[in-house]
């Protein structure tokens, strides 16, 4: 296995006979910060290399649905730091995330956390790793000592630009991209995504926005482009449109989980696999319905409570299977639900508001459900009479 993309300040290989990491007593690396979890794998998304799971930031600024308050910012920064220190380098946001005067707050916070992560911790080092198998099939691990600046430089921000009614031209789409970049104060956005399609209600606007995707890629404002909430037919159309103009479609983001795996979602997944598009699954925990935290008699406050009241009573077969597998594996229900998305070849982006949630989500990495467990969950999902309501913006 080649390591041409690694630029370590130091490299050590020191596994003892029990496969435990060890350092000599005289080692100068005693102050290393060890990750809580080891997300060995990385996946390709177009030209980018990202963690197999990202973190979603819809809640960072959303008061109506998620109860955001600015007093949460210090904990959100802890969440960001914990994620990056444990190998997560993909963060999803949008220019519409944030309610009222807080519009764009999610992007602003991400930019702030990136800057302060670099400044506050530039003297510290992190331990990352790579694994490969020797010819005798023995597992060999290389631990790489990386500076914080290198870790920061590898962070990929995937932001989405809303198809607002007043964004009618490619030029306006480009300006939206520049505005997001300015809010985050970064040189280049990782993945620039069209938040939703207007094909169902404003087809002429759709083509203008597609032209905007081409423009932000050609101008170097983004490293890659993607779409969100595109159904199978429109996904193929925009793929062909971009390909004809020399722009690869790197990602497609849709609602995808054990309660959102209908015919359209599975067709989207198959299209992505055949065309080399990376599927990013948002709401992998069904807005919280797949956490095991809520019951028909214990519902969240606000608009989510109304939705949960309709759907939760019909999820019992699925929740029973999730709980059974979680107990057998000494995992939690959310970790099993997220791992299901990983095993389906998608990049889940669960939302996080607290350090506890971040730690739990990280526990979904580093292991895989068995084929029998996947079949059990698939069957339980099909037997559950209720499903998540699809996003109204998803096209056919």
PDB file of N, CA and C in Angstrom, residues 267-351:
ATOM      1  N   UNK A 267     -33.003   3.229  -5.978  1.00  0.00           N
ATOM      2  CA  UNK A 267     -32.648   3.489  -7.374  1.00  0.00           C
ATOM      3  C   UNK A 267     -31.571   4.571  -7.457  1.00  0.00           C
ATOM      4  N   UNK A 268     -31.699   5.597  -6.617  1.00  0.00           N
ATOM      5  CA  UNK A 268     -30.669   6.635  -6.555  1.00  0.00           C
ATOM      6  C   UNK A 268     -29.335   6.021  -6.176  1.00  0.00           C
ATOM      7  N   UNK A 269     -29.355   5.146  -5.184  1.00  0.00           N
ATOM      8  CA  UNK A 269     -28.122   4.480  -4.747  1.00  0.00           C
ATOM      9  C   UNK A 269     -27.500   3.677  -5.893  1.00  0.00           C
ATOM     10  N   UNK A 270     -28.306   2.944  -6.624  1.00  0.00           N
ATOM     11  CA  UNK A 270     -27.794   2.142  -7.743  1.00  0.00           C
ATOM     12  C   UNK A 270     -27.212   3.026  -8.841  1.00  0.00           C
ATOM     13  N   UNK A 271     -27.876   4.159  -9.120  1.00  0.00           N
ATOM     14  CA  UNK A 271     -27.370   5.089 -10.129  1.00  0.00           C
ATOM     15  C   UNK A 271     -26.022   5.652  -9.694  1.00  0.00           C
ATOM     16  N   UNK A 272     -25.937   6.048  -8.439  1.00  0.00           N
ATOM     17  CA  UNK A 272     -24.671   6.583  -7.920  1.00  0.00           C
ATOM     18  C   UNK A 272     -23.549   5.562  -8.067  1.00  0.00           C
ATOM     19  N   UNK A 273     -23.837   4.328  -7.718  1.00  0.00           N
ATOM     20  CA  UNK A 273     -22.818   3.279  -7.814  1.00  0.00           C
ATOM     21  C   UNK A 273     -22.371   3.081  -9.255  1.00  0.00           C
ATOM     22  N   UNK A 274     -23.307   3.121 -10.184  1.00  0.00           N
ATOM     23  CA  UNK A 274     -22.962   2.847 -11.585  1.00  0.00           C
ATOM     24  C   UNK A 274     -22.224   4.016 -12.232  1.00  0.00           C
ATOM     25  N   UNK A 275     -22.488   5.253 -11.769  1.00  0.00           N
ATOM     26  CA  UNK A 275     -21.874   6.431 -12.383  1.00  0.00           C
ATOM     27  C   UNK A 275     -20.670   6.966 -11.604  1.00  0.00           C
ATOM     28  N   UNK A 276     -20.336   6.343 -10.495  1.00  0.00           N
ATOM     29  CA  UNK A 276     -19.185   6.802  -9.722  1.00  0.00           C
ATOM     30  C   UNK A 276     -19.467   8.056  -8.910  1.00  0.00           C
ATOM     31  N   UNK A 277     -20.725   8.238  -8.528  1.00  0.00           N
ATOM     32  CA  UNK A 277     -21.122   9.360  -7.685  1.00  0.00           C
ATOM     33  C   UNK A 277     -21.198   8.869  -6.244  1.00  0.00           C
ATOM     34  N   UNK A 278     -20.653   9.616  -5.313  1.00  0.00           N
ATOM     35  CA  UNK A 278     -20.702   9.211  -3.913  1.00  0.00           C
ATOM     36  C   UNK A 278     -22.038   9.649  -3.300  1.00  0.00           C
ATOM     37  N   UNK A 279     -22.769   8.692  -2.723  1.00  0.00           N
ATOM     38  CA  UNK A 279     -24.031   9.023  -2.085  1.00  0.00           C
ATOM     39  C   UNK A 279     -23.786   9.426  -0.628  1.00  0.00           C
ATOM     40  N   UNK A 280     -24.242  10.607  -0.270  1.00  0.00           N
ATOM     41  CA  UNK A 280     -24.153  11.107   1.103  1.00  0.00           C
ATOM     42  C   UNK A 280     -25.534  10.997   1.723  1.00  0.00           C
ATOM     43  N   UNK A 281     -25.648  10.263   2.821  1.00  0.00           N
ATOM     44  CA  UNK A 281     -26.962  10.026   3.423  1.00  0.00           C
ATOM     45  C   UNK A 281     -27.199  10.967   4.594  1.00  0.00           C
ATOM     46  N   UNK A 282     -28.156  11.892   4.380  1.00  0.00           N
ATOM     47  CA  UNK A 282     -28.504  12.770   5.495  1.00  0.00           C
ATOM     48  C   UNK A 282     -29.659  12.170   6.291  1.00  0.00           C
ATOM     49  N   UNK A 283     -29.821  12.624   7.515  1.00  0.00           N
ATOM     50  CA  UNK A 283     -30.811  12.073   8.459  1.00  0.00           C
ATOM     51  C   UNK A 283     -30.684  10.558   8.591  1.00  0.00           C
ATOM     52  N   UNK A 284     -29.463  10.024   8.816  1.00  0.00           N
ATOM     53  CA  UNK A 284     -29.318   8.570   8.952  1.00  0.00           C
ATOM     54  C   UNK A 284     -30.000   8.019  10.203  1.00  0.00           C
ATOM     55  N   UNK A 285     -30.331   8.917  11.135  1.00  0.00           N
ATOM     56  CA  UNK A 285     -31.050   8.505  12.346  1.00  0.00           C
ATOM     57  C   UNK A 285     -32.515   8.945  12.308  1.00  0.00           C
ATOM     58  N   UNK A 286     -33.001   9.306  11.132  1.00  0.00           N
ATOM     59  CA  UNK A 286     -34.410   9.658  10.993  1.00  0.00           C
ATOM     60  C   UNK A 286     -34.843  10.791  11.901  1.00  0.00           C
ATOM     61  N   UNK A 287     -34.033  11.861  11.950  1.00  0.00           N
ATOM     62  CA  UNK A 287     -34.305  13.027  12.797  1.00  0.00           C
ATOM     63  C   UNK A 287     -34.318  12.687  14.280  1.00  0.00           C
ATOM     64  N   UNK A 288     -33.851  11.475  14.620  1.00  0.00           N
ATOM     65  CA  UNK A 288     -33.812  11.060  16.022  1.00  0.00           C
ATOM     66  C   UNK A 288     -34.707   9.874  16.324  1.00  0.00           C
ATOM     67  N   UNK A 289     -35.524   9.468  15.354  1.00  0.00           N
ATOM     68  CA  UNK A 289     -36.426   8.335  15.591  1.00  0.00           C
ATOM     69  C   UNK A 289     -35.677   7.011  15.724  1.00  0.00           C
ATOM     70  N   UNK A 290     -34.449   6.954  15.189  1.00  0.00           N
ATOM     71  CA  UNK A 290     -33.672   5.713  15.264  1.00  0.00           C
ATOM     72  C   UNK A 290     -32.614   5.770  16.363  1.00  0.00           C
ATOM     73  N   UNK A 291     -32.844   6.581  17.366  1.00  0.00           N
ATOM     74  CA  UNK A 291     -31.896   6.655  18.490  1.00  0.00           C
ATOM     75  C   UNK A 291     -32.327   5.779  19.662  1.00  0.00           C
ATOM     76  N   UNK A 292     -33.600   5.377  19.689  1.00  0.00           N
ATOM     77  CA  UNK A 292     -34.113   4.635  20.829  1.00  0.00           C
ATOM     78  C   UNK A 292     -34.448   5.531  22.007  1.00  0.00           C
ATOM     79  N   UNK A 293     -34.274   6.818  21.822  1.00  0.00           N
ATOM     80  CA  UNK A 293     -34.491   7.780  22.903  1.00  0.00           C
ATOM     81  C   UNK A 293     -35.961   8.126  23.084  1.00  0.00           C
ATOM     82  N   UNK A 294     -36.739   8.005  22.001  1.00  0.00           N
ATOM     83  CA  UNK A 294     -38.117   8.464  22.030  1.00  0.00           C
ATOM     84  C   UNK A 294     -39.100   7.299  21.894  1.00  0.00           C
ATOM     85  N   UNK A 295     -40.283   7.490  22.457  1.00  0.00           N
ATOM     86  CA  UNK A 295     -41.378   6.530  22.371  1.00  0.00           C
ATOM     87  C   UNK A 295     -42.654   7.309  22.059  1.00  0.00           C
ATOM     88  N   UNK A 296     -43.750   6.620  21.697  1.00  0.00           N
ATOM     89  CA  UNK A 296     -45.007   7.338  21.449  1.00  0.00           C
ATOM     90  C   UNK A 296     -45.480   8.168  22.640  1.00  0.00           C
ATOM     91  N   UNK A 297     -45.030   7.811  23.846  1.00  0.00           N
ATOM     92  CA  UNK A 297     -45.424   8.584  25.027  1.00  0.00           C
ATOM     93  C   UNK A 297     -44.330   9.552  25.485  1.00  0.00           C
ATOM     94  N   UNK A 298     -43.192   9.522  24.834  1.00  0.00           N
ATOM     95  CA  UNK A 298     -42.093  10.436  25.162  1.00  0.00           C
ATOM     96  C   UNK A 298     -41.544  11.001  23.858  1.00  0.00           C
ATOM     97  N   UNK A 299     -42.055  12.162  23.476  1.00  0.00           N
ATOM     98  CA  UNK A 299     -41.759  12.755  22.182  1.00  0.00           C
ATOM     99  C   UNK A 299     -40.936  14.029  22.336  1.00  0.00           C
ATOM    100  N   UNK A 300     -40.170  14.393  21.312  1.00  0.00           N
ATOM    101  CA  UNK A 300     -39.431  15.658  21.380  1.00  0.00           C
ATOM    102  C   UNK A 300     -40.378  16.849  21.283  1.00  0.00           C
ATOM    103  N   UNK A 301     -39.910  17.988  21.726  1.00  0.00           N
ATOM    104  CA  UNK A 301     -40.715  19.197  21.631  1.00  0.00           C
ATOM    105  C   UNK A 301     -40.703  19.739  20.203  1.00  0.00           C
ATOM    106  N   UNK A 302     -41.653  20.613  19.926  1.00  0.00           N
ATOM    107  CA  UNK A 302     -41.657  21.309  18.652  1.00  0.00           C
ATOM    108  C   UNK A 302     -42.202  20.487  17.498  1.00  0.00           C
ATOM    109  N   UNK A 303     -41.915  20.924  16.258  1.00  0.00           N
ATOM    110  CA  UNK A 303     -42.458  20.266  15.056  1.00  0.00           C
ATOM    111  C   UNK A 303     -42.086  18.788  14.953  1.00  0.00           C
ATOM    112  N   UNK A 304     -40.909  18.422  15.463  1.00  0.00           N
ATOM    113  CA  UNK A 304     -40.516  17.007  15.367  1.00  0.00           C
ATOM    114  C   UNK A 304     -41.495  16.114  16.113  1.00  0.00           C
ATOM    115  N   UNK A 305     -42.027  16.600  17.229  1.00  0.00           N
ATOM    116  CA  UNK A 305     -42.950  15.811  18.025  1.00  0.00           C
ATOM    117  C   UNK A 305     -44.178  15.389  17.248  1.00  0.00           C
ATOM    118  N   UNK A 306     -44.689  16.291  16.396  1.00  0.00           N
ATOM    119  CA  UNK A 306     -45.861  15.976  15.578  1.00  0.00           C
ATOM    120  C   UNK A 306     -45.549  14.870  14.573  1.00  0.00           C
ATOM    121  N   UNK A 307     -44.356  14.947  13.979  1.00  0.00           N
ATOM    122  CA  UNK A 307     -43.943  13.921  13.016  1.00  0.00           C
ATOM    123  C   UNK A 307     -43.718  12.578  13.713  1.00  0.00           C
ATOM    124  N   UNK A 308     -43.028  12.612  14.847  1.00  0.00           N
ATOM    125  CA  UNK A 308     -42.740  11.381  15.584  1.00  0.00           C
ATOM    126  C   UNK A 308     -44.032  10.686  16.019  1.00  0.00           C
ATOM    127  N   UNK A 309     -45.029  11.477  16.385  1.00  0.00           N
ATOM    128  CA  UNK A 309     -46.296  10.911  16.849  1.00  0.00           C
ATOM    129  C   UNK A 309     -46.952  10.066  15.761  1.00  0.00           C
ATOM    130  N   UNK A 310     -46.756  10.456  14.506  1.00  0.00           N
ATOM    131  CA  UNK A 310     -47.331   9.710  13.391  1.00  0.00           C
ATOM    132  C   UNK A 310     -46.549   8.452  13.055  1.00  0.00           C
ATOM    133  N   UNK A 311     -45.220   8.526  13.168  1.00  0.00           N
ATOM    134  CA  UNK A 311     -44.369   7.463  12.628  1.00  0.00           C
ATOM    135  C   UNK A 311     -43.885   6.453  13.673  1.00  0.00           C
ATOM    136  N   UNK A 312     -43.521   6.927  14.858  1.00  0.00           N
ATOM    137  CA  UNK A 312     -42.897   6.049  15.850  1.00  0.00           C
ATOM    138  C   UNK A 312     -43.702   4.788  16.179  1.00  0.00           C
ATOM    139  N   UNK A 313     -45.030   4.870  16.329  1.00  0.00           N
ATOM    140  CA  UNK A 313     -45.767   3.646  16.673  1.00  0.00           C
ATOM    141  C   UNK A 313     -45.610   2.530  15.646  1.00  0.00           C
ATOM    142  N   UNK A 314     -45.271   2.881  14.417  1.00  0.00           N
ATOM    143  CA  UNK A 314     -45.118   1.868  13.374  1.00  0.00           C
ATOM    144  C   UNK A 314     -43.701   1.385  13.170  1.00  0.00           C
ATOM    145  N   UNK A 315     -42.793   1.752  14.066  1.00  0.00           N
ATOM    146  CA  UNK A 315     -41.386   1.360  13.907  1.00  0.00           C
ATOM    147  C   UNK A 315     -40.941   0.275  14.882  1.00  0.00           C
ATOM    148  N   UNK A 316     -41.882  -0.297  15.611  1.00  0.00           N
ATOM    149  CA  UNK A 316     -41.502  -1.237  16.668  1.00  0.00           C
ATOM    150  C   UNK A 316     -40.677  -2.431  16.169  1.00  0.00           C
ATOM    151  N   UNK A 317     -41.058  -3.093  15.061  1.00  0.00           N
ATOM    152  CA  UNK A 317     -40.231  -4.231  14.594  1.00  0.00           C
ATOM    153  C   UNK A 317     -38.779  -3.825  14.322  1.00  0.00           C
ATOM    154  N   UNK A 318     -38.595  -2.648  13.733  1.00  0.00           N
ATOM    155  CA  UNK A 318     -37.239  -2.187  13.424  1.00  0.00           C
ATOM    156  C   UNK A 318     -36.482  -1.840  14.690  1.00  0.00           C
ATOM    157  N   UNK A 319     -37.116  -1.126  15.611  1.00  0.00           N
ATOM    158  CA  UNK A 319     -36.438  -0.728  16.844  1.00  0.00           C
ATOM    159  C   UNK A 319     -36.073  -1.939  17.694  1.00  0.00           C
ATOM    160  N   UNK A 320     -36.902  -2.983  17.670  1.00  0.00           N
ATOM    161  CA  UNK A 320     -36.594  -4.216  18.402  1.00  0.00           C
ATOM    162  C   UNK A 320     -35.333  -4.862  17.830  1.00  0.00           C
ATOM    163  N   UNK A 321     -35.227  -4.933  16.514  1.00  0.00           N
ATOM    164  CA  UNK A 321     -34.039  -5.519  15.878  1.00  0.00           C
ATOM    165  C   UNK A 321     -32.795  -4.685  16.133  1.00  0.00           C
ATOM    166  N   UNK A 322     -32.929  -3.369  16.048  1.00  0.00           N
ATOM    167  CA  UNK A 322     -31.792  -2.491  16.338  1.00  0.00           C
ATOM    168  C   UNK A 322     -31.299  -2.700  17.763  1.00  0.00           C
ATOM    169  N   UNK A 323     -32.237  -2.766  18.691  1.00  0.00           N
ATOM    170  CA  UNK A 323     -31.867  -2.950  20.103  1.00  0.00           C
ATOM    171  C   UNK A 323     -31.198  -4.310  20.326  1.00  0.00           C
ATOM    172  N   UNK A 324     -31.711  -5.327  19.683  1.00  0.00           N
ATOM    173  CA  UNK A 324     -31.158  -6.682  19.834  1.00  0.00           C
ATOM    174  C   UNK A 324     -29.714  -6.744  19.331  1.00  0.00           C
ATOM    175  N   UNK A 325     -29.463  -6.187  18.150  1.00  0.00           N
ATOM    176  CA  UNK A 325     -28.102  -6.195  17.596  1.00  0.00           C
ATOM    177  C   UNK A 325     -27.180  -5.321  18.425  1.00  0.00           C
ATOM    178  N   UNK A 326     -27.676  -4.178  18.870  1.00  0.00           N
ATOM    179  CA  UNK A 326     -26.852  -3.279  19.688  1.00  0.00           C
ATOM    180  C   UNK A 326     -26.409  -3.957  20.975  1.00  0.00           C
ATOM    181  N   UNK A 327     -27.326  -4.645  21.631  1.00  0.00           N
ATOM    182  CA  UNK A 327     -26.978  -5.328  22.884  1.00  0.00           C
ATOM    183  C   UNK A 327     -25.983  -6.454  22.639  1.00  0.00           C
ATOM    184  N   UNK A 328     -26.169  -7.180  21.563  1.00  0.00           N
ATOM    185  CA  UNK A 328     -25.264  -8.295  21.248  1.00  0.00           C
ATOM    186  C   UNK A 328     -23.857  -7.810  20.952  1.00  0.00           C
ATOM    187  N   UNK A 329     -23.747  -6.649  20.341  1.00  0.00           N
ATOM    188  CA  UNK A 329     -22.444  -6.115  19.944  1.00  0.00           C
ATOM    189  C   UNK A 329     -21.868  -5.119  20.959  1.00  0.00           C
ATOM    190  N   UNK A 330     -22.581  -4.873  22.035  1.00  0.00           N
ATOM    191  CA  UNK A 330     -22.176  -3.856  23.018  1.00  0.00           C
ATOM    192  C   UNK A 330     -22.034  -2.486  22.355  1.00  0.00           C
ATOM    193  N   UNK A 331     -22.973  -2.202  21.482  1.00  0.00           N
ATOM    194  CA  UNK A 331     -23.056  -0.903  20.821  1.00  0.00           C
ATOM    195  C   UNK A 331     -24.350  -0.223  21.233  1.00  0.00           C
ATOM    196  N   UNK A 332     -24.577   0.975  20.719  1.00  0.00           N
ATOM    197  CA  UNK A 332     -25.844   1.650  20.969  1.00  0.00           C
ATOM    198  C   UNK A 332     -26.709   1.578  19.715  1.00  0.00           C
ATOM    199  N   UNK A 333     -27.998   1.846  19.878  1.00  0.00           N
ATOM    200  CA  UNK A 333     -28.911   1.810  18.735  1.00  0.00           C
ATOM    201  C   UNK A 333     -28.483   2.791  17.641  1.00  0.00           C
ATOM    202  N   UNK A 334     -28.131   4.049  17.970  1.00  0.00           N
ATOM    203  CA  UNK A 334     -27.676   4.955  16.904  1.00  0.00           C
ATOM    204  C   UNK A 334     -26.434   4.451  16.181  1.00  0.00           C
ATOM    205  N   UNK A 335     -25.510   3.828  16.905  1.00  0.00           N
ATOM    206  CA  UNK A 335     -24.294   3.312  16.261  1.00  0.00           C
ATOM    207  C   UNK A 335     -24.627   2.217  15.258  1.00  0.00           C
ATOM    208  N   UNK A 336     -25.580   1.367  15.585  1.00  0.00           N
ATOM    209  CA  UNK A 336     -25.988   0.312  14.652  1.00  0.00           C
ATOM    210  C   UNK A 336     -26.678   0.912  13.432  1.00  0.00           C
ATOM    211  N   UNK A 337     -27.558   1.893  13.650  1.00  0.00           N
ATOM    212  CA  UNK A 337     -28.278   2.517  12.533  1.00  0.00           C
ATOM    213  C   UNK A 337     -27.327   3.250  11.585  1.00  0.00           C
ATOM    214  N   UNK A 338     -26.332   3.932  12.135  1.00  0.00           N
ATOM    215  CA  UNK A 338     -25.345   4.628  11.300  1.00  0.00           C
ATOM    216  C   UNK A 338     -24.471   3.622  10.564  1.00  0.00           C
ATOM    217  N   UNK A 339     -24.088   2.551  11.247  1.00  0.00           N
ATOM    218  CA  UNK A 339     -23.240   1.534  10.624  1.00  0.00           C
ATOM    219  C   UNK A 339     -23.956   0.875   9.455  1.00  0.00           C
ATOM    220  N   UNK A 340     -25.267   0.735   9.551  1.00  0.00           N
ATOM    221  CA  UNK A 340     -26.042   0.193   8.424  1.00  0.00           C
ATOM    222  C   UNK A 340     -25.826   1.057   7.189  1.00  0.00           C
ATOM    223  N   UNK A 341     -25.854   2.381   7.356  1.00  0.00           N
ATOM    224  CA  UNK A 341     -25.616   3.292   6.222  1.00  0.00           C
ATOM    225  C   UNK A 341     -24.207   3.115   5.670  1.00  0.00           C
ATOM    226  N   UNK A 342     -23.230   2.958   6.562  1.00  0.00           N
ATOM    227  CA  UNK A 342     -21.848   2.730   6.134  1.00  0.00           C
ATOM    228  C   UNK A 342     -21.737   1.446   5.319  1.00  0.00           C
ATOM    229  N   UNK A 343     -22.397   0.395   5.801  1.00  0.00           N
ATOM    230  CA  UNK A 343     -22.326  -0.898   5.123  1.00  0.00           C
ATOM    231  C   UNK A 343     -23.017  -0.873   3.761  1.00  0.00           C
ATOM    232  N   UNK A 344     -23.920   0.074   3.558  1.00  0.00           N
ATOM    233  CA  UNK A 344     -24.579   0.216   2.259  1.00  0.00           C
ATOM    234  C   UNK A 344     -23.734   1.035   1.286  1.00  0.00           C
ATOM    235  N   UNK A 345     -22.551   1.452   1.728  1.00  0.00           N
ATOM    236  CA  UNK A 345     -21.643   2.173   0.845  1.00  0.00           C
ATOM    237  C   UNK A 345     -21.899   3.660   0.753  1.00  0.00           C
ATOM    238  N   UNK A 346     -22.646   4.216   1.703  1.00  0.00           N
ATOM    239  CA  UNK A 346     -22.909   5.649   1.708  1.00  0.00           C
ATOM    240  C   UNK A 346     -22.037   6.339   2.753  1.00  0.00           C
ATOM    241  N   UNK A 347     -21.993   7.658   2.689  1.00  0.00           N
ATOM    242  CA  UNK A 347     -21.342   8.455   3.728  1.00  0.00           C
ATOM    243  C   UNK A 347     -22.443   9.084   4.580  1.00  0.00           C
ATOM    244  N   UNK A 348     -22.712   8.548   5.763  1.00  0.00           N
ATOM    245  CA  UNK A 348     -23.728   9.162   6.615  1.00  0.00           C
ATOM    246  C   UNK A 348     -23.206  10.448   7.243  1.00  0.00           C
ATOM    247  N   UNK A 349     -24.106  11.418   7.410  1.00  0.00           N
ATOM    248  CA  UNK A 349     -23.723  12.685   8.043  1.00  0.00           C
ATOM    249  C   UNK A 349     -24.690  12.983   9.190  1.00  0.00           C
ATOM    250  N   UNK A 350     -24.627  12.219  10.263  1.00  0.00           N
ATOM    251  CA  UNK A 350     -25.526  12.480  11.390  1.00  0.00           C
ATOM    252  C   UNK A 350     -25.285  13.867  11.974  1.00  0.00           C
ATOM    253  N   UNK A 351     -26.360  14.495  12.404  1.00  0.00           N
ATOM    254  CA  UNK A 351     -26.237  15.803  13.032  1.00  0.00           C
ATOM    255  C   UNK A 351     -25.714  15.666  14.461  1.00  0.00           C
TER     256      UNK A 351
END
